[in-house]
Coordinates of C-alpha atoms and ligand atoms in Angstrom, one line a residue:
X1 CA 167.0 148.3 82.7
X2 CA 166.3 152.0 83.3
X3 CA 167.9 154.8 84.8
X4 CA 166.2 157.1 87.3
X5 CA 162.6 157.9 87.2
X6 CA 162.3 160.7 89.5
X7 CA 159.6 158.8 92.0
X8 CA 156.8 160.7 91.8
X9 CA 157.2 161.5 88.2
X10 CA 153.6 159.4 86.6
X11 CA 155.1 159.6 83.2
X12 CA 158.0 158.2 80.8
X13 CA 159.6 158.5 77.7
X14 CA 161.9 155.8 77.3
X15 CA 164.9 157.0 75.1
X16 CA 166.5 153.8 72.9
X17 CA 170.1 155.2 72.9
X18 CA 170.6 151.7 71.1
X19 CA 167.9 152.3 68.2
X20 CA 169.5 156.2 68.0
X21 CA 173.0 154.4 67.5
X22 CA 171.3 152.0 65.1
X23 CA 169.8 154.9 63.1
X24 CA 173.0 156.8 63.2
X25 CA 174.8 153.7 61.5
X26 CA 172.3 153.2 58.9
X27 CA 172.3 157.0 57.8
X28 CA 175.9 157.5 57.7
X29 CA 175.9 154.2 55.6
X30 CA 174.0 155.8 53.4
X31 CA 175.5 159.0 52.9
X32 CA 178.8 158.0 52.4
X33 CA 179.7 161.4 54.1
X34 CA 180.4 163.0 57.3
X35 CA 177.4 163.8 59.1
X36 CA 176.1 166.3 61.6
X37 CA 173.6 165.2 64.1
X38 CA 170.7 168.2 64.6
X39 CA 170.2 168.0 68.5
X40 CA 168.2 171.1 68.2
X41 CA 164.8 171.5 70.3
X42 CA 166.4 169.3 72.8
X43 CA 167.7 166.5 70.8
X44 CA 163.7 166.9 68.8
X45 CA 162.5 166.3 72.4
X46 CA 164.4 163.5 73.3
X47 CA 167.1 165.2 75.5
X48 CA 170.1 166.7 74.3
X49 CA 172.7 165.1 76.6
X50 CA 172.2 161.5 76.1
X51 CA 171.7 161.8 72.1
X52 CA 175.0 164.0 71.7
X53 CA 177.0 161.9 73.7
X54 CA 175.5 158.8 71.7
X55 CA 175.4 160.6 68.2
X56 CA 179.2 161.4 68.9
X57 CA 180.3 157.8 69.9
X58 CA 178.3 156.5 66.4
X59 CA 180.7 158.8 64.5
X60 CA 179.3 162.1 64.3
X61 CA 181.9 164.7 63.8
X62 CA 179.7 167.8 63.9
X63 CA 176.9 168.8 66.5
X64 CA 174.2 171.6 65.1
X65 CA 171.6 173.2 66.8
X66 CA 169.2 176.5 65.7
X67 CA 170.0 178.3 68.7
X68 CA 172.6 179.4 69.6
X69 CA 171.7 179.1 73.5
X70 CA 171.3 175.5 72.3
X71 CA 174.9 175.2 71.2
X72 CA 176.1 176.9 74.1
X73 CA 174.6 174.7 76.6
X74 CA 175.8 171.7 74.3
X75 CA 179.6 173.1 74.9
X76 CA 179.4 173.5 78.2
X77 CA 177.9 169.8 78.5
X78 CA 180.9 168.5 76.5
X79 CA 183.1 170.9 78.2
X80 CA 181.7 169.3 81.7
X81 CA 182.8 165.8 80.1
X82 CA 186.0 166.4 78.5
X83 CA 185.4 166.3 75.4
X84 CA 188.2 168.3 73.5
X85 CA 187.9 171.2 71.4
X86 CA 188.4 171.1 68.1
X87 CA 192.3 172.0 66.8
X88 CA 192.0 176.2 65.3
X89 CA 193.8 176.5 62.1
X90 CA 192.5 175.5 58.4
X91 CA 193.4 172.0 58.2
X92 CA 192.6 170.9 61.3
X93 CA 190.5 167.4 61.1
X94 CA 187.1 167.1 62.8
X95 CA 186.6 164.3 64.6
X96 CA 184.3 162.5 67.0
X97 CA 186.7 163.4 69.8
X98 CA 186.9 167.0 68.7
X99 CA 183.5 167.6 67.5
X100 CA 182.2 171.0 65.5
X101 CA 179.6 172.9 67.2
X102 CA 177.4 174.9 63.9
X103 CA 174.2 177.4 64.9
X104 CA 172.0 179.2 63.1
X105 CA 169.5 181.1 64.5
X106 CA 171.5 184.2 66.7
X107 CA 170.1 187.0 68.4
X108 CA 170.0 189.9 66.2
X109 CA 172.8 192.0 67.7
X110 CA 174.4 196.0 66.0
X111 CA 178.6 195.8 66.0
X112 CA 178.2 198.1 69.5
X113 CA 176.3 195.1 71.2
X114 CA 178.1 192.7 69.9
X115 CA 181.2 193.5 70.2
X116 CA 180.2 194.4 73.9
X117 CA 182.0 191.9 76.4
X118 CA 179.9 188.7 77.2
X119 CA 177.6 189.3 74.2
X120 CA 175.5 186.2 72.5
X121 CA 178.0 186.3 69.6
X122 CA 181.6 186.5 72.2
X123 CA 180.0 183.8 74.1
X124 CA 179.6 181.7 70.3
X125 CA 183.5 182.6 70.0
X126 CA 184.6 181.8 73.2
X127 CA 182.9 178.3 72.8
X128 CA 184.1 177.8 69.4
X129 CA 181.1 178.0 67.8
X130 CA 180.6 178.1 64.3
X131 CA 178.0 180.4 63.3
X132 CA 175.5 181.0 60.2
X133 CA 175.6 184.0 58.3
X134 CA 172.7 185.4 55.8
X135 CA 172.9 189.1 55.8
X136 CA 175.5 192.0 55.9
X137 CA 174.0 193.1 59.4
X138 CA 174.9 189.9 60.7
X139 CA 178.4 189.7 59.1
X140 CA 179.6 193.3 60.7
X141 CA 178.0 192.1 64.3
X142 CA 180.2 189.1 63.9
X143 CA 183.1 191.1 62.1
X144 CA 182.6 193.2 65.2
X145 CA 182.7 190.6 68.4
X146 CA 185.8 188.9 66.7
X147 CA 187.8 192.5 66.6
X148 CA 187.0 192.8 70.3
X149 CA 187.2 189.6 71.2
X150 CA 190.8 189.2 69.5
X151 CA 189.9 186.0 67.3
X152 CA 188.2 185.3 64.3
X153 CA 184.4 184.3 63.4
X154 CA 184.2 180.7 62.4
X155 CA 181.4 181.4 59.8
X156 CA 178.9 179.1 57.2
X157 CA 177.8 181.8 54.5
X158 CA 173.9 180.8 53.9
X159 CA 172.7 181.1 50.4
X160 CA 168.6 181.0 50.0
X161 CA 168.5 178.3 46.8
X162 CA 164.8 178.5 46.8
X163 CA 163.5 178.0 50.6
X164 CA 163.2 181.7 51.2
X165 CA 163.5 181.4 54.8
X166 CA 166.8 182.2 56.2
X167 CA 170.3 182.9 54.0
X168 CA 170.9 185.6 51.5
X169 CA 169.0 185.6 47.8
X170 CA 170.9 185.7 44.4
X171 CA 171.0 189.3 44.4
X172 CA 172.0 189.7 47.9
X173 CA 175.0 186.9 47.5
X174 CA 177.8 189.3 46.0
X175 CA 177.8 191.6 48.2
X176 CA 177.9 189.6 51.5
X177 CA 180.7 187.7 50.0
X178 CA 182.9 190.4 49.2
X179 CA 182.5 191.6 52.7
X180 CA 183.3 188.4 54.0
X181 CA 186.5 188.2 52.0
X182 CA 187.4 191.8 53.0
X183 CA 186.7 190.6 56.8
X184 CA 189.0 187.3 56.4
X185 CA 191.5 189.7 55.0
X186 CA 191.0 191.4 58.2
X187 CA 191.8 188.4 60.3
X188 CA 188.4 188.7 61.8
X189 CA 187.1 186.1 59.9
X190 CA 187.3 182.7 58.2
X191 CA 184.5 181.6 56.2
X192 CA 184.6 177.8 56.4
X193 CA 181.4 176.7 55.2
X194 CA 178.5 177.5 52.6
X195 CA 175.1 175.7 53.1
X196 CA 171.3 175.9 52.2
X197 CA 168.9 174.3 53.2
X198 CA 166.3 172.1 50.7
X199 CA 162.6 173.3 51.2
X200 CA 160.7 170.0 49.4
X201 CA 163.3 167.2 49.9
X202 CA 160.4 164.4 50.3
X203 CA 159.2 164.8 47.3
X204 CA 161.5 162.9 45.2
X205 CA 160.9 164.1 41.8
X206 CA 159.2 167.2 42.0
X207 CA 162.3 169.2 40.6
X208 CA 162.2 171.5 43.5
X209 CA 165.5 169.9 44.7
X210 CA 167.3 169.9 41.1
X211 CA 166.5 173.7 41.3
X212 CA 168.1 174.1 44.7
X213 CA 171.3 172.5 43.9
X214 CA 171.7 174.4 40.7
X215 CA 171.1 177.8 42.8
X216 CA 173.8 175.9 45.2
X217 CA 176.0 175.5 42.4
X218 CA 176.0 179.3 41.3
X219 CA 176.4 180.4 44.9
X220 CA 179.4 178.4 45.4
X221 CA 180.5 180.6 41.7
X222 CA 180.1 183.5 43.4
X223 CA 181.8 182.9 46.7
X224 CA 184.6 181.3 45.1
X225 CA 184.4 184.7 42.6
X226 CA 185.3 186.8 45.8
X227 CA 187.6 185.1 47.0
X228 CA 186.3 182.7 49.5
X229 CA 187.4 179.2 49.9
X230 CA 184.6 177.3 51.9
X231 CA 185.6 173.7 52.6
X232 CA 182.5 172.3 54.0
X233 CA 179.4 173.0 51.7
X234 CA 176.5 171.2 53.2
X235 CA 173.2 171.5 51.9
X236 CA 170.8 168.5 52.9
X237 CA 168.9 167.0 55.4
X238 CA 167.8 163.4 56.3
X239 CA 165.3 163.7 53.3
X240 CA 168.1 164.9 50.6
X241 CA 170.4 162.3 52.4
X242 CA 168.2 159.6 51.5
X243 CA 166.5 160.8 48.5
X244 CA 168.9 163.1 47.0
X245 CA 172.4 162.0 46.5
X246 CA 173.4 165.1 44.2
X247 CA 173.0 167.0 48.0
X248 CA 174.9 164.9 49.7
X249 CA 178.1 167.3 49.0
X250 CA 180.6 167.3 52.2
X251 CA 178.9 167.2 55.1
X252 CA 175.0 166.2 55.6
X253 CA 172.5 167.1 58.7
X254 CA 170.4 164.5 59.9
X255 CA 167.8 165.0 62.1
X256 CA 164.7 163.1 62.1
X257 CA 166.0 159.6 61.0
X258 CA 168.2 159.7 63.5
X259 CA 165.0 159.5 65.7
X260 CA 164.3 156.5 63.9
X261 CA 161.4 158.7 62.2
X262 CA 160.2 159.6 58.1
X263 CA 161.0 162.9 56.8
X264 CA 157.5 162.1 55.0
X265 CA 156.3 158.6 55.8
X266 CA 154.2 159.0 52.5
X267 CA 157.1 158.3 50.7
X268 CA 158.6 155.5 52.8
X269 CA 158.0 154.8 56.5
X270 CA 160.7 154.5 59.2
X271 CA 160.1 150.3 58.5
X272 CA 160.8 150.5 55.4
X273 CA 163.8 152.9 55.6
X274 CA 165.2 150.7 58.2
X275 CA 165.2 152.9 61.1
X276 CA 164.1 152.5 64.7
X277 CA 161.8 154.9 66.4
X278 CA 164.0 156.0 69.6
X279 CA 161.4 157.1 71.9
X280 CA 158.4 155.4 73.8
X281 CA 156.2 157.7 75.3
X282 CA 154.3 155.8 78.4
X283 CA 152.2 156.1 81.5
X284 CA 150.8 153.1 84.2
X285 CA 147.0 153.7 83.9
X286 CA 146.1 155.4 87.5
X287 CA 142.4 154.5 87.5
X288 CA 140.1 152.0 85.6
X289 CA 136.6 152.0 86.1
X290 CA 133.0 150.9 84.4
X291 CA 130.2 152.8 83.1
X292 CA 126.7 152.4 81.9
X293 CA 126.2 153.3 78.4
X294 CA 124.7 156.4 77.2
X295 CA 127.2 158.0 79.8
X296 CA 129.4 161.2 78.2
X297 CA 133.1 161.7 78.8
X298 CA 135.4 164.3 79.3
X299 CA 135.1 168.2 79.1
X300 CA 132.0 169.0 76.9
X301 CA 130.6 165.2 76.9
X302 CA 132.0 165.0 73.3
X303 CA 131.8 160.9 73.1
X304 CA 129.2 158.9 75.1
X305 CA 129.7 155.5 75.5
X306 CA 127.8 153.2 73.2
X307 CA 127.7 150.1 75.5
X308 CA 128.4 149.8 79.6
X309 CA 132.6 150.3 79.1
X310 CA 135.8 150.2 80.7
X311 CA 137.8 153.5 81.1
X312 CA 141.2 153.6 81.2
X313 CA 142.8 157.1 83.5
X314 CA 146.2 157.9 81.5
X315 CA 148.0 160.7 83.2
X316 CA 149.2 162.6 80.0
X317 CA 147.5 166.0 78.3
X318 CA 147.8 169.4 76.6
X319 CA 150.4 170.4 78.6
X320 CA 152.4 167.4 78.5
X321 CA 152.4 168.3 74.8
X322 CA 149.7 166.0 73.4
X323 CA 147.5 167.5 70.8
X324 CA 143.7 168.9 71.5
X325 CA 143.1 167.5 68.0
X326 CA 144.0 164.1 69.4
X327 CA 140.0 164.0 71.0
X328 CA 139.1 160.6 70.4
X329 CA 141.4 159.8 68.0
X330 CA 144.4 159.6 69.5
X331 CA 145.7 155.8 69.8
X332 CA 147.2 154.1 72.6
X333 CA 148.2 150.5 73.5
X334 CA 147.2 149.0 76.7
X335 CA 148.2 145.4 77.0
X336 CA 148.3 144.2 73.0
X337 CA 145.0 146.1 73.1
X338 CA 145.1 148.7 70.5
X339 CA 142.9 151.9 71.6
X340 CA 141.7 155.6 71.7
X341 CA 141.6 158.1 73.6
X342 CA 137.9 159.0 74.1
X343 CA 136.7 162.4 74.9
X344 CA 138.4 165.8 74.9
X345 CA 142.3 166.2 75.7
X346 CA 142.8 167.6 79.3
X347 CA 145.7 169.5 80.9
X348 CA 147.3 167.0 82.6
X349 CA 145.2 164.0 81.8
X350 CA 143.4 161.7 79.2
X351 CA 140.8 159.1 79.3
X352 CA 140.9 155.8 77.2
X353 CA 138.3 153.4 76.0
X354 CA 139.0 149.8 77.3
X355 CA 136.1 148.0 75.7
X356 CA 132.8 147.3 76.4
X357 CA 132.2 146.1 79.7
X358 CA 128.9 143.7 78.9
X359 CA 129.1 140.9 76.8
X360 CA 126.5 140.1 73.5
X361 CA 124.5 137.7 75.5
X362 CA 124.2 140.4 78.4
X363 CA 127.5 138.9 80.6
X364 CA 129.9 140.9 82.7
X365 CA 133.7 141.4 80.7
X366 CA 136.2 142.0 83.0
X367 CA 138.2 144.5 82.7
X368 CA 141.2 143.8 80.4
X369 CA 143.8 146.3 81.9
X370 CA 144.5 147.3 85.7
X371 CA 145.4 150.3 87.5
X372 CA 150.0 150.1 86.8
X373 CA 149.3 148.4 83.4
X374 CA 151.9 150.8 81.1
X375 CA 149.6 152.7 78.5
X376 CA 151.9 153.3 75.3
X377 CA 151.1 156.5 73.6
X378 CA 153.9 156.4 70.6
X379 CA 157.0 154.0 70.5
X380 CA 158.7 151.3 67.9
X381 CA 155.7 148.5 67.5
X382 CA 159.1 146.5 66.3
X383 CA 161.0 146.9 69.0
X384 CA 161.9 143.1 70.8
X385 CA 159.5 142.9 73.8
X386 CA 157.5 145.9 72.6
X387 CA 153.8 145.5 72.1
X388 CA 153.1 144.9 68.8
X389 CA 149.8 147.3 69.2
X390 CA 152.5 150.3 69.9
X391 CA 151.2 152.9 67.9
X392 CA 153.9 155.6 65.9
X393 CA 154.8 158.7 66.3
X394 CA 153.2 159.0 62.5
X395 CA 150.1 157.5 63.6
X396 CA 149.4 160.6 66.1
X397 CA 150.9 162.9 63.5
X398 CA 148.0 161.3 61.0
X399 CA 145.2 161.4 63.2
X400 CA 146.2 164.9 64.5
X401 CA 147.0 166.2 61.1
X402 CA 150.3 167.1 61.4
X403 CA 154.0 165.4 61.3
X404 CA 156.5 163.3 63.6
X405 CA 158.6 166.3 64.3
X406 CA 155.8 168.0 65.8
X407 CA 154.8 165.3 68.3
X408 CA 158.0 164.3 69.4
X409 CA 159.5 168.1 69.5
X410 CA 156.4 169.3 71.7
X411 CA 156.5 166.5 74.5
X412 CA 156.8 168.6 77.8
X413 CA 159.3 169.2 80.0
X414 CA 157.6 167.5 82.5
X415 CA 157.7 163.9 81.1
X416 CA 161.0 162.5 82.1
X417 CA 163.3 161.7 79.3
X418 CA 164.9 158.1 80.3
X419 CA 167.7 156.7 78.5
X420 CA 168.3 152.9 78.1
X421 CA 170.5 151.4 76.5
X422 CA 173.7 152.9 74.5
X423 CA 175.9 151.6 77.2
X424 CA 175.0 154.1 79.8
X425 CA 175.3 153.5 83.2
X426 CA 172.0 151.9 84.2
X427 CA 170.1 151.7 88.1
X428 CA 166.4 151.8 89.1
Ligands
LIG501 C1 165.9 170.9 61.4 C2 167.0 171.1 60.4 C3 167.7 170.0 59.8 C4 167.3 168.5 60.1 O1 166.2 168.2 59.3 P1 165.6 166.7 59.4 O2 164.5 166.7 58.3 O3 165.0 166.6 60.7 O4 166.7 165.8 59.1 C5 168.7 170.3 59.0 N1 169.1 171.5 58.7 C6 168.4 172.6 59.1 C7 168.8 173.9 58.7 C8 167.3 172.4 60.0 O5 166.6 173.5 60.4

């Protein structure tokens, strides 16, 4: 059973709260550690609310987002539900019930701004948010908001061990972490974390990892050097989690097997890692129809049908998030029929080939879908009562030339997310 589809709405995505509880249990079997669940891009598309609450019931002790806007939104959702706050002070356990709240992407903000009431960073304190620190800018903003604000900075100091994206480089380390111990001396601040982030975790022997956790290694070194006591050093996501257990250290992040998806199906597939794909994107074909061969389809008549065919009318496109580079490649399941989209992507819409519509001997073929018959863009092919001809999430990444996170993440607003399952309340 399903909850509310708003009733004009002529699209899905079904959300298996059951499959992301499922995934949850077989990853933090695996890692052996506490775990965060990454909710950020809207729960990776599938809607924030319904994985949190879900992630937290399977055990999940921490919450992470990029953005900060994220996290706030998140805490005002578990606010709205009662869900406590965690317990201030040093020793205070993390629980399910009390869950952590960790960003890391924040407005870039000078000490005036930030310490300016109802800044990005007073909000993060306010809503006991634990925030990510790279750079000495960042530190004093923070240092800054927690002065004015009249508590301290819950911070994660972020070392670069090799990704070179965000968190502060070998040379830049020392410095940021003697400030930080000057600013806990202060009372401003307590620096309860130190984390990194692994740039080529699905590639299980390439050394890249090895490298990152001996950089790891030497930044916790020089923290400790200055003073610092961080108690929750986290450094990998679902790929270290699963192919790395050197990175498994306190706490781990998992994002995209909690979606029931590969971090690189190359190395194993979500099958074979024993995790369910969560969503099912979907739409009731709203027009099938025959034409006579040789006719072209779609914007710029880029495939012309070889033999008089059936057309299927899904109402999905661009804007609903599916790829251009899904022109006549894209598959689809009508019915146990596994298919493509023919023809250039649209806005708002798609076309599908159904089969040819004459037979070898020259004898009509009826149609083998009708107008209402679900077409299944990406979903679980495993799932019970699924159609086996379900196509993945890393089929459209393969054809499109790209990965999971990517389709999944870019879904539209407009597609109503609808969770089943997970012992939600459920009505049609
Ligand atoms: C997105 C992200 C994760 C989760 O990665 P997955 O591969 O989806 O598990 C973890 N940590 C950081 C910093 C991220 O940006």
């Amino acid at each position: 059973m399903l909850a509310d589809v708003p009733a004009a709405a002529t699209s899905r995505a079904v959300i298996d709260l059951d499959a992301l509880a499922h995934n949850a249990r077989v990853l933090a079997r695996t890692a052996g550690t506490p775990w965060l669940a990454v909710v950020k891009a809207d729960a990776y598309g599938h809607g924030i609310e319904a994985v949190a609450t879900t992630c937290l019931a399977a055990g999940a002790t921490w919450l992470g987002t990029a953005q900060l806007a994220e996290a706030l939104h998140l805490r005002a959702l578990l606010d709205a539900r009662g869900t406590a706050r965690p317990q201030p002070g040093p020793d205070a356990v993390t629980t399910p019930r009390s869950p952590r709240l960790l960003a890391w992407l924040v407005p870039f903000l000078t000490p005036k701004q930030a310490a300016a009431p109802g800044s990005a960073l007073r909000q993060a304190l306010d809503a006991d948010i634990d925030l990510s620190v790279s750079t000495l800018a960042q530190l004093e903003a923070l240092a800054a908001a927690a002065r004015a604000a009249g508590r301290p900075a819950r911070v994660h100091l972020k070392a670069d061990t090799g990704m070179s994206r965000a968190g502060a480089t070998a040379d830049d380390l020392p410095a940021l972490a003697r400030a930080s111990r000057r600013a806990e001396e202060e009372g401003v601040l307590d620096v309860v974390g130190l984390w990194s982030h692994l740039s080529r975790a699905d590639e299980p022997s390439s050394g890249s990892t090895e490298e990152h956790l001996e950089r790891f290694r030497h930044a916790e070194d020089v923290v400790r050097a200055a003073g610092l006591a961080p108690r929750v050093r986290h450094l990998a996501a679902t790929g270290g989690l699963l192919w790395h257990p050197d990175t498994r250290l306190d706490l781990v992040r998992a994002g995209i097997g909690l979606y029931g998806l590969s971090p690189d199906p190359s190395v194993a597939t979500s099958a074979e890692l024993g995790l369910r794909p969560v969503m099912r994107v979907e739409a009731p074909l709203v027009q099938v129809k025959r034409i006579p061969a040789g006719q072209a389809v779609s914007y710029g008549g880029t495939w012309t049908a070889p033999t008089d065919r059936w057309l299927g009318l899904v109402p999905l496109g661009y804007s609903d998030g599916l790829p251009r580079a899904a022109a006549s490649a894209g598959p689809v399941a009508v019915g146990g029929l596994r298919t493509t989209i023919v023809g250039k992507v649209c806005m708002d819409q798609v076309v599908i080939d159904l089969g040819p519509a004459v037979g070898p001997d020259g004898e009509a073929v009826p149609a083998p879908a009708a107008p209402g018959d679900p077409a299944v863009l990406w979903g679980d092919p495993h799932a019970e009562g699924a159609d086996s001809a379900t196509p993945t999430a890393d089929d459209w990444a393969a054809v499109c030339g790209t990965i999971s996170y990517e389709i999944v993440t870019r879904l539209g607003a407009r597609v109503p997310r609808v969770p089943t399952g997970g012992g939600e309340p459920v009505t049609r």
